[in-house]
Coordinates of N, CA and C in Angstrom, one line a residue:
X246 N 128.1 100.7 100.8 CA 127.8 100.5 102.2 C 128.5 99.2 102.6
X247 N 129.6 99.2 103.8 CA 129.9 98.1 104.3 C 128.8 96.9 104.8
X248 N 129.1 95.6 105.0 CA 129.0 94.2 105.9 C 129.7 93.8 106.6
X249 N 129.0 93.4 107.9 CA 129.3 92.9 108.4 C 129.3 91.2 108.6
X250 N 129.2 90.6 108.7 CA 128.3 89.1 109.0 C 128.5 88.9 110.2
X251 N 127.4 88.2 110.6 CA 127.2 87.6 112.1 C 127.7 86.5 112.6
X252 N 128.7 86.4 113.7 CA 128.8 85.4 114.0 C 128.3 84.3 114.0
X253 N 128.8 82.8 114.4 CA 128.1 81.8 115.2 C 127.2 81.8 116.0
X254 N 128.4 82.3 117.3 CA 127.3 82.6 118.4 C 126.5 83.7 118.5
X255 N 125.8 84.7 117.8 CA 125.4 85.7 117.5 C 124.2 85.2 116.6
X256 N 124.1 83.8 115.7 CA 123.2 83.1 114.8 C 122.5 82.9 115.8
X257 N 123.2 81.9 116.7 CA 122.3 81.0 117.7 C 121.3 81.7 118.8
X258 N 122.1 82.8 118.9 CA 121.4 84.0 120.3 C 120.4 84.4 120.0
X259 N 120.1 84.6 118.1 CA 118.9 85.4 117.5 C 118.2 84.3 117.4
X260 N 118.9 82.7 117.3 CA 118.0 81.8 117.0 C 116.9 81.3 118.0
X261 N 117.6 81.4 119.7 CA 117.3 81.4 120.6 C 116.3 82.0 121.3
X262 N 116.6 83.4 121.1 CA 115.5 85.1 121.1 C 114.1 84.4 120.5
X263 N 114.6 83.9 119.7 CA 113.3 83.7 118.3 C 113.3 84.6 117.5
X264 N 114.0 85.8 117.3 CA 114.3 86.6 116.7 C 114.8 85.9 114.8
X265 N 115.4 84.8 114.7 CA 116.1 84.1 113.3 C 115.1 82.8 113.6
X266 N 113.9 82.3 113.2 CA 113.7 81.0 113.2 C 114.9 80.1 112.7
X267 N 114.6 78.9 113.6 CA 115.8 77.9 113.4 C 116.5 77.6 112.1
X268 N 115.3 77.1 111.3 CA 115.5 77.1 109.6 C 116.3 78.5 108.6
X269 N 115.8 79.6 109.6 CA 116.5 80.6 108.8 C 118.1 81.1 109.3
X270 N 118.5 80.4 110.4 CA 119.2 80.6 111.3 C 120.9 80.6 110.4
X271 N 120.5 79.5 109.1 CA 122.0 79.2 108.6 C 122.1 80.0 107.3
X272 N 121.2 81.3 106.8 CA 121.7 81.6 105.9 C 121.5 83.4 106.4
X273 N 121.8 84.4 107.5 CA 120.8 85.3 108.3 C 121.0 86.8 107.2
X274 N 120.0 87.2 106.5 CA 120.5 88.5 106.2 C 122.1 89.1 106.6
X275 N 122.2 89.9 105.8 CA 123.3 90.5 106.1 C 123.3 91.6 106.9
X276 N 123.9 92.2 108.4 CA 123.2 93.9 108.4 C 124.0 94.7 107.9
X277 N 122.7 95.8 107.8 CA 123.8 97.1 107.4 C 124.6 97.6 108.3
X278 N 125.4 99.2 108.1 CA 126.7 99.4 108.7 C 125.6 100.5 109.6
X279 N 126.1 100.0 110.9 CA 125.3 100.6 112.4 C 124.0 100.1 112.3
X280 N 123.4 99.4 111.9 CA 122.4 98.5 112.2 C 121.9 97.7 112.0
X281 N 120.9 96.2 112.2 CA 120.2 95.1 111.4 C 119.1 95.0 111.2
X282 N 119.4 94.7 109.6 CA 117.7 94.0 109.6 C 117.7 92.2 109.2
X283 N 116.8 92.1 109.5 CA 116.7 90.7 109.5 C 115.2 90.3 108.5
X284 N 115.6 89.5 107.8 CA 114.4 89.1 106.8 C 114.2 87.2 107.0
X285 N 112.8 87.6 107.7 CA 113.1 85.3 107.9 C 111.7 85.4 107.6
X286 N 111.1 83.8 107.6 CA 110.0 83.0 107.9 C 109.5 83.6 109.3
X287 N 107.7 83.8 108.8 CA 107.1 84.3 110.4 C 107.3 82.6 111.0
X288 N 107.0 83.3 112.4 CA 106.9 82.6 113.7 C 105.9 81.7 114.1
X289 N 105.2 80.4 114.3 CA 103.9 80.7 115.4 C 103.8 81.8 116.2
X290 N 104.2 82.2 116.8 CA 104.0 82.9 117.6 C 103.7 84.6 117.0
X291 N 104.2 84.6 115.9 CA 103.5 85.8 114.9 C 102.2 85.7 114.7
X292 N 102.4 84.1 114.0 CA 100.3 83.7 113.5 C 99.6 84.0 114.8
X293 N 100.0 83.9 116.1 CA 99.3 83.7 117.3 C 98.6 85.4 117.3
X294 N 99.5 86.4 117.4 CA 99.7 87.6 117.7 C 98.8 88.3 116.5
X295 N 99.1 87.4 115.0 CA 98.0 87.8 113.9 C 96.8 88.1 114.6
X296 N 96.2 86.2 115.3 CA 95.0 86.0 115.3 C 94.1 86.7 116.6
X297 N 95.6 87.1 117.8 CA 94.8 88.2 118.4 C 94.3 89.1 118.1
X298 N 95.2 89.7 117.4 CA 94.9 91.5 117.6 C 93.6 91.1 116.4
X299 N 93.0 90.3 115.6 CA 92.6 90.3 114.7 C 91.0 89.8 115.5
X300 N 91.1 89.3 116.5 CA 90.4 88.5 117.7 C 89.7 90.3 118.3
X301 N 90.5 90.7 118.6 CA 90.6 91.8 119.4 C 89.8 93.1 118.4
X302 N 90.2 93.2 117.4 CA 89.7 94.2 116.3 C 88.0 93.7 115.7
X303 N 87.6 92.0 115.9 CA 86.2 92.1 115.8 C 85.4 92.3 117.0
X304 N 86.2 92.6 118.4 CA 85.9 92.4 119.7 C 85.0 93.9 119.3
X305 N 86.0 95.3 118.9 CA 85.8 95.9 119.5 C 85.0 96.5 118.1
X306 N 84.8 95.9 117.4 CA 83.5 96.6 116.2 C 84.5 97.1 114.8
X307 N 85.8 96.5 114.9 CA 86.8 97.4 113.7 C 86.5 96.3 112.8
X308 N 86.6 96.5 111.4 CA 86.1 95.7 110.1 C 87.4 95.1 110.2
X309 N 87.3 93.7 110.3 CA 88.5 92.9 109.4 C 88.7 92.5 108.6
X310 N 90.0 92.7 107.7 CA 89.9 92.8 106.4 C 90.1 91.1 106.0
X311 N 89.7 90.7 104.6 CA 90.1 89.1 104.1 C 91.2 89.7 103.2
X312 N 91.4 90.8 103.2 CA 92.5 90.5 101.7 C 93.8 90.6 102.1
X313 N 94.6 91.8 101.7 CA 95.9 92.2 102.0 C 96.2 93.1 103.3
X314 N 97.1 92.6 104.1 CA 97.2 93.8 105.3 C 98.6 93.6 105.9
X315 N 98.9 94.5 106.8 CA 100.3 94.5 107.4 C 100.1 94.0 109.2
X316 N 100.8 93.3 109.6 CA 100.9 93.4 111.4 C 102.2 94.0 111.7
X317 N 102.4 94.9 113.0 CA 103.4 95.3 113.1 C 103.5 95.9 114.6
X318 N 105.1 96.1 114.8 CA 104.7 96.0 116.3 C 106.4 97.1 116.3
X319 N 106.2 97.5 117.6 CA 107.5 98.7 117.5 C 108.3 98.4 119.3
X320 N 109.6 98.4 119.5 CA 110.2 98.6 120.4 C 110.8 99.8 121.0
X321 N 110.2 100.3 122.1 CA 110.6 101.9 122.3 C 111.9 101.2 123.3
X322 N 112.7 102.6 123.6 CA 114.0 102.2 124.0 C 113.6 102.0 125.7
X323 N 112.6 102.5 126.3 CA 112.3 102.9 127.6 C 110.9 101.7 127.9
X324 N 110.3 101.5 127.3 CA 108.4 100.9 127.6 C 109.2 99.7 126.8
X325 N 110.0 99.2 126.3 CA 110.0 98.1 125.5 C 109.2 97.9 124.5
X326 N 108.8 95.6 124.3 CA 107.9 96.2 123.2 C 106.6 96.1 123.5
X327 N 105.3 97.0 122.7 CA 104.5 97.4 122.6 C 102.8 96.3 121.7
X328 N 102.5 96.1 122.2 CA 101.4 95.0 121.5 C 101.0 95.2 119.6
X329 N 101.3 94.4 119.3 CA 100.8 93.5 118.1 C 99.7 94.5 117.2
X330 N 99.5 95.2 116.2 CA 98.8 95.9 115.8 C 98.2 95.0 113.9
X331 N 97.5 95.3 113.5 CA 97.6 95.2 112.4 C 96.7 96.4 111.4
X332 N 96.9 96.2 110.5 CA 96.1 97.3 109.4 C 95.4 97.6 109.0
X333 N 94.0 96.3 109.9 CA 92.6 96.7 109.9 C 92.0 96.4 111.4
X334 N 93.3 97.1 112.1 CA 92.8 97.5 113.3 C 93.1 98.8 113.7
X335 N 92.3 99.2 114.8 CA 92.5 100.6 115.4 C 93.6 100.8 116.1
X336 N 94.0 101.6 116.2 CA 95.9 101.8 117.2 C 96.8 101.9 117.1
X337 N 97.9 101.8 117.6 CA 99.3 102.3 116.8 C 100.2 101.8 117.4
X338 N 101.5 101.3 117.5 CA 102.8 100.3 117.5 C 103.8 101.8 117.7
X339 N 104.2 101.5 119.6 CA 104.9 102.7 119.8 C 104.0 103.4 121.2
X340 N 104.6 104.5 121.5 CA 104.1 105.2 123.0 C 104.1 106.4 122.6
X341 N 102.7 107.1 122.7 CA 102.5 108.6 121.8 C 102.5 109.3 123.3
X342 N 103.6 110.5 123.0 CA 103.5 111.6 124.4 C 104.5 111.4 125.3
X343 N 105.2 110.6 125.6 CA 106.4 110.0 126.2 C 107.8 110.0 126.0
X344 N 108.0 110.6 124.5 CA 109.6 111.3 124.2 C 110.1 109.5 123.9
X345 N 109.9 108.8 124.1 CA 110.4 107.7 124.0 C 110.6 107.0 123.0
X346 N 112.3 106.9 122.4 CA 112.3 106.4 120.8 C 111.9 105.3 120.6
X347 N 111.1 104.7 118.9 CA 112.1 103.4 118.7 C 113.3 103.3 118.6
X348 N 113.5 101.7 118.8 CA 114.7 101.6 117.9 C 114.7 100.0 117.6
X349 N 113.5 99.3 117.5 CA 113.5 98.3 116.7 C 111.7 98.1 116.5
X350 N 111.5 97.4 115.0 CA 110.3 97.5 114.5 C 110.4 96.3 113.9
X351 N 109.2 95.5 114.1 CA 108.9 94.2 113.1 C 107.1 94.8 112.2
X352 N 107.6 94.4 111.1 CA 106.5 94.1 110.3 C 106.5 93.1 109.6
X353 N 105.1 92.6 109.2 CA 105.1 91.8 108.6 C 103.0 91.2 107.7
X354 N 103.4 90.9 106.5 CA 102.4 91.4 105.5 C 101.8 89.9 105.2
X355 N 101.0 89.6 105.3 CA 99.8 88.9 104.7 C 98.9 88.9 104.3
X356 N 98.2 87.8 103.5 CA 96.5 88.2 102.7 C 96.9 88.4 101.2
X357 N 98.3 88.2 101.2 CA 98.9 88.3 99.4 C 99.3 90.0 99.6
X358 N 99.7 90.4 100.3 CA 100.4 91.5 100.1 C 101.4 92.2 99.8
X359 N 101.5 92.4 98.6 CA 103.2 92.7 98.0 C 103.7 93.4 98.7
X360 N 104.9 93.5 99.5 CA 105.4 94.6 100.3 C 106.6 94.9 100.4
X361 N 106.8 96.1 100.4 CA 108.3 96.5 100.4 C 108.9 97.8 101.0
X362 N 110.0 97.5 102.1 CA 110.4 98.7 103.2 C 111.7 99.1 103.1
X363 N 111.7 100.0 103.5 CA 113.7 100.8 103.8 C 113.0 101.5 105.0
X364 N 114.4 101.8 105.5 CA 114.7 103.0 107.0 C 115.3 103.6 106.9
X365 N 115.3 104.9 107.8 CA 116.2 105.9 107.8 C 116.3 105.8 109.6
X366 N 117.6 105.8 109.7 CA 118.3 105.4 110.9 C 118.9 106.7 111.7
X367 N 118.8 107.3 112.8 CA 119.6 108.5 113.4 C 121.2 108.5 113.2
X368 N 121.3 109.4 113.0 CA 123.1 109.5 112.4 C 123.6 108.7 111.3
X369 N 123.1 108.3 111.1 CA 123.7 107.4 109.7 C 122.7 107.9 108.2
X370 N 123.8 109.0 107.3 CA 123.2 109.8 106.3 C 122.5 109.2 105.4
X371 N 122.6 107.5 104.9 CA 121.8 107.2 104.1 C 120.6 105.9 104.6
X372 N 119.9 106.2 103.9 CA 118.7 105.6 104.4 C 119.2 103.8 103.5
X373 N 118.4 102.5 104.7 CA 118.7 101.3 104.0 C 118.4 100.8 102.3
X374 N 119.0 99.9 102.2 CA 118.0 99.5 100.7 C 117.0 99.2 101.0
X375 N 115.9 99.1 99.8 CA 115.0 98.5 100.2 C 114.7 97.2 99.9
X376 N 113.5 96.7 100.9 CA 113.9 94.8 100.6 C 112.4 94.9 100.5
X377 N 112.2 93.7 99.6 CA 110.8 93.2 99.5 C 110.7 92.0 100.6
X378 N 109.6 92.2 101.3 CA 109.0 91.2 102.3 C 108.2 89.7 101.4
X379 N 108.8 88.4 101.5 CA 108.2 87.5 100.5 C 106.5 87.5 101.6
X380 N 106.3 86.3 100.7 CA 104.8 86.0 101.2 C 105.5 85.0 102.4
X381 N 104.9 85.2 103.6 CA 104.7 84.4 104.7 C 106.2 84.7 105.4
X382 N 106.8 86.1 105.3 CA 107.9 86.6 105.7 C 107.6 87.8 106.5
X383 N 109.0 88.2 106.9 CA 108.7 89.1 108.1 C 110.4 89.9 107.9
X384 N 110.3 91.4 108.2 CA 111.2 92.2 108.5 C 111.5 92.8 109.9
X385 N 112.2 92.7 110.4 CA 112.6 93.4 111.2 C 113.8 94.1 111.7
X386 N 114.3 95.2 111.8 CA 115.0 96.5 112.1 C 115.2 97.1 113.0
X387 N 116.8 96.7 113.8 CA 117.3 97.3 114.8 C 118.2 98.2 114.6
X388 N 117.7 99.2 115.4 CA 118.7 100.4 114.9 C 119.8 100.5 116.4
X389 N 119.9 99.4 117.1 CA 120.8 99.1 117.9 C 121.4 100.1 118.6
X390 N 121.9 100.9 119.1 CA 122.5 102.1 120.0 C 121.8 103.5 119.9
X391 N 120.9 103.5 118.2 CA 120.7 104.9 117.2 C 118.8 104.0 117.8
X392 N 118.3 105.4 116.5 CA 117.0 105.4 116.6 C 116.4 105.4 115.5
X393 N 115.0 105.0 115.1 CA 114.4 104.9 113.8 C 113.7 106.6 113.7
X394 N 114.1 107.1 112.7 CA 113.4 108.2 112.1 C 112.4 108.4 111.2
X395 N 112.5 107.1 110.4 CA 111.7 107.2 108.9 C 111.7 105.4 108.7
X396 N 110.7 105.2 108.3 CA 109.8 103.9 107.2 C 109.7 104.2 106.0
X397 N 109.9 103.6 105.1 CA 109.5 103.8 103.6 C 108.4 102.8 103.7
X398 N 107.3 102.6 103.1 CA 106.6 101.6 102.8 C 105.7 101.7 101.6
X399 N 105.9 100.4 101.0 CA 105.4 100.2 99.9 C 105.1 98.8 99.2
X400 N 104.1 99.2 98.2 CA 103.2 97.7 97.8 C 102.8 98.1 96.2
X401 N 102.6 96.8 95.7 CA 102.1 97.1 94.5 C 100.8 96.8 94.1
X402 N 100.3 96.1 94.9 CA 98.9 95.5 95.2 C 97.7 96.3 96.1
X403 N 98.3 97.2 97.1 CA 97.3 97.9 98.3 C 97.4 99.6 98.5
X404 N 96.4 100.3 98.4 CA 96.9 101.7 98.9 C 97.2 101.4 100.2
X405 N 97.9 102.6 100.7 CA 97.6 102.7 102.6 C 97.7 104.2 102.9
X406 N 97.1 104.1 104.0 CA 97.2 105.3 104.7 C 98.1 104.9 106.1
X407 N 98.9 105.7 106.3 CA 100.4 106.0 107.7 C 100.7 106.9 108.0
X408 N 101.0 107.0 109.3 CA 101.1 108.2 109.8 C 102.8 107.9 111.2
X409 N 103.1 109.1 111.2 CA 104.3 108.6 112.1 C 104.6 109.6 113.6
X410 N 104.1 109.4 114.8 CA 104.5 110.3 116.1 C 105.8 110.8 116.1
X411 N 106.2 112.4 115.8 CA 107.3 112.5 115.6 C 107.9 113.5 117.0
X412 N 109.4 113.0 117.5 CA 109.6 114.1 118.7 C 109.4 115.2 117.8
X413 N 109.0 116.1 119.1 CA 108.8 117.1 119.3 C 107.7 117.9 118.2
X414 N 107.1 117.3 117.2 CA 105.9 117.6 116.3 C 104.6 116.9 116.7
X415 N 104.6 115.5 116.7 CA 103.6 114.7 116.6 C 102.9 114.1 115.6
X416 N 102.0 114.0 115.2 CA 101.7 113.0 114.5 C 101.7 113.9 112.9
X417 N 102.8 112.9 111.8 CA 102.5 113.3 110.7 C 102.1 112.3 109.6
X418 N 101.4 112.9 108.8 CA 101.1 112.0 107.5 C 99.8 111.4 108.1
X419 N 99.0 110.6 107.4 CA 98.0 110.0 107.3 C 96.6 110.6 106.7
X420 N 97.3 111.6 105.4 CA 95.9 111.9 105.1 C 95.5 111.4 103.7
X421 N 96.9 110.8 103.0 CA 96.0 110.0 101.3 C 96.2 108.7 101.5
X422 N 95.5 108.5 100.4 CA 96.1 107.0 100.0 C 97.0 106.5 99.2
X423 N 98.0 105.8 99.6 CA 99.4 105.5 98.6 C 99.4 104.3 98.4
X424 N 100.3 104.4 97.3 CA 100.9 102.6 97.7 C 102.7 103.3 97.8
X425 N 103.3 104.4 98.0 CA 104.7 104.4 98.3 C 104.5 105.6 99.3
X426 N 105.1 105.6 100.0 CA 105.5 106.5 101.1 C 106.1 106.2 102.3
X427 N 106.9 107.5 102.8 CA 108.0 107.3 103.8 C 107.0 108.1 104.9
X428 N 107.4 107.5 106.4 CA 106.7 108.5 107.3 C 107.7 108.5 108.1
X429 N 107.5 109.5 109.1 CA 108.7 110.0 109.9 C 109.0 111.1 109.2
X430 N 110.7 111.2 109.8 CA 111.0 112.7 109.3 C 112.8 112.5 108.9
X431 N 113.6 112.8 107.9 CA 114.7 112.4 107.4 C 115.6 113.9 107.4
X432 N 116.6 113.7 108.1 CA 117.4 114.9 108.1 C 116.8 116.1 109.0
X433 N 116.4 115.5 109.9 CA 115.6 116.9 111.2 C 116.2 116.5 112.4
X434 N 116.7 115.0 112.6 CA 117.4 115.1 113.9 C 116.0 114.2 114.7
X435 N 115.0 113.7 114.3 CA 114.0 113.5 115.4 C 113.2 112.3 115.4
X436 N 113.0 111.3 116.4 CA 112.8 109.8 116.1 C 111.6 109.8 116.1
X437 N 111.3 108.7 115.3 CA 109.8 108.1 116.0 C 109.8 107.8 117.1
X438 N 108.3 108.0 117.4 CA 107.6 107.1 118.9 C 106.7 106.4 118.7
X439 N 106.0 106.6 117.8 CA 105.0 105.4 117.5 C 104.2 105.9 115.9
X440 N 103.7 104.8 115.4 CA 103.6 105.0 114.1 C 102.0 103.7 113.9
X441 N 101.1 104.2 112.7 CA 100.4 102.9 112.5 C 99.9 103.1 111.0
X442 N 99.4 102.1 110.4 CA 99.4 101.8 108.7 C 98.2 101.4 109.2
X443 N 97.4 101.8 107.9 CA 96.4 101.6 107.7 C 96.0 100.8 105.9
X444 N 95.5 99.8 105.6 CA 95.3 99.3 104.3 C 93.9 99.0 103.9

C-alpha cells in the first residue's frame, strides 16, 4: 500500500482543527492510500466529552462502568458530527433512517483497555492495517471523498457487543460477546450510518 505524508501546512491545519494535538503535530501518522487515519494523545476536550456523556449515562439510570470502555463519536456526510457516546452508555454515534454516510469516526479507549481497529473504506478493495490504540490515545479515520463500510474492533482485555446501521439493511450484529469483530458490511457496496459498542 502506498504513503503519502502530510504536508507542513496540512500539520498545522490539523493542528489548528484540534484534530493532531500540538505535541503530536511533529511526528503525524502516516495516511493510507484514499484515506487518513490519525493516531495522537486525547484532547481536553475528549476528557470533557468523556465526563459528559458519562454525566449524562448516570443522569438517565445507565450503569457506568470503572473498568475498561470505548468513547466514540461518528461524522455523517450530511448531519455532521453527532454527540460523544461511550460503552456504558445507551445510544449510538451516527443517524439511523436517514441514508446518510459516515465518513469520519473517532474512537477512543480508556479504563486500561487494550484496543485495536482497522476499516474497510468504499472503493478501496483492501481493508486498513490494523493499529493498536496506546493507553490515553485516540484514533481517528477519514475516509475523505469515499465512505466507512466496516470497523474491525478488538481487545484483549474486554468482550463487547456492536452492532452497525447498514444502507439499505439496518441494523447488523450485536447479538454475542467478542473480543474481535468487524461490523458493517465488506464487499456489498453499502456504508454505515450509525454504529454503537457495547463493553
Amino acid at each position: 500500500m502506498r504513503f503519502r505524508t502530510l504536508t507542513a501546512a496540512a500539520i498545522t491545519a490539523l493542528t489548528v482543527l484540534g484534530t493532531v494535538p500540538a505535541a503530536q503535530a511533529a511526528a503525524p501518522a502516516a495516511p493510507e492510500a484514499g484515506f487518513k487515519i490519525t493516531v495522537g494523545k486525547q484532547t481536553p476536550e475528549m476528557e470533557q466529552a468523556v465526563n459528559a456523556a458519562r454525566a449524562e449515562a448516570t443522569a438517565s439510570g445507565d450503569a457506568v462502568a470503572a473498568g475498561p470502555r470505548l468513547c466514540f463519536r461518528a461524522h455523517s456526510k450530511n448531519a455532521g458530527w453527532t454527540p460523544t457516546v461511550c460503552s456504558d452508555q445507551t445510544g449510538h454515534a451516527g443517524t439511523e433512517g436517514h441514508g446518510d454516510p459516515i465518513d469520519r469516526v473517532v474512537l477512543w479507549p480508556s479504563g486500561g483497555l487494550d484496543f485495536y481497529t482497522q476499516v474497510h473504506i468504499s472503493n478501496i478493495p483492501e481493508s486498513s492495517p490494523e493499529r493498536q490504540i496506546p493507553s490515553g490515545g485516540y484514533v481517528e479515520i477519514d475516509a475523505g471523498d469515499e465512505t466507512v463500510e466496516a470497523l474491525h474492533l478488538r481487545s484483549t482485555n474486554a468482550l463487547m457487543k456492536a452492532s452497525a446501521h447498514v444502507k439499505d439493511v439496518g441494523w447488523k450484529g450485536g447479538t454475542q460477546w467478542l473480543n474481535d469483530q468487524w461490523i458493517g458490511s465488506i464487499g456489498e457496496g453499502r456504508w454505515m450510518e450509525a454504529f454503537w459498542i457495547d463493553i
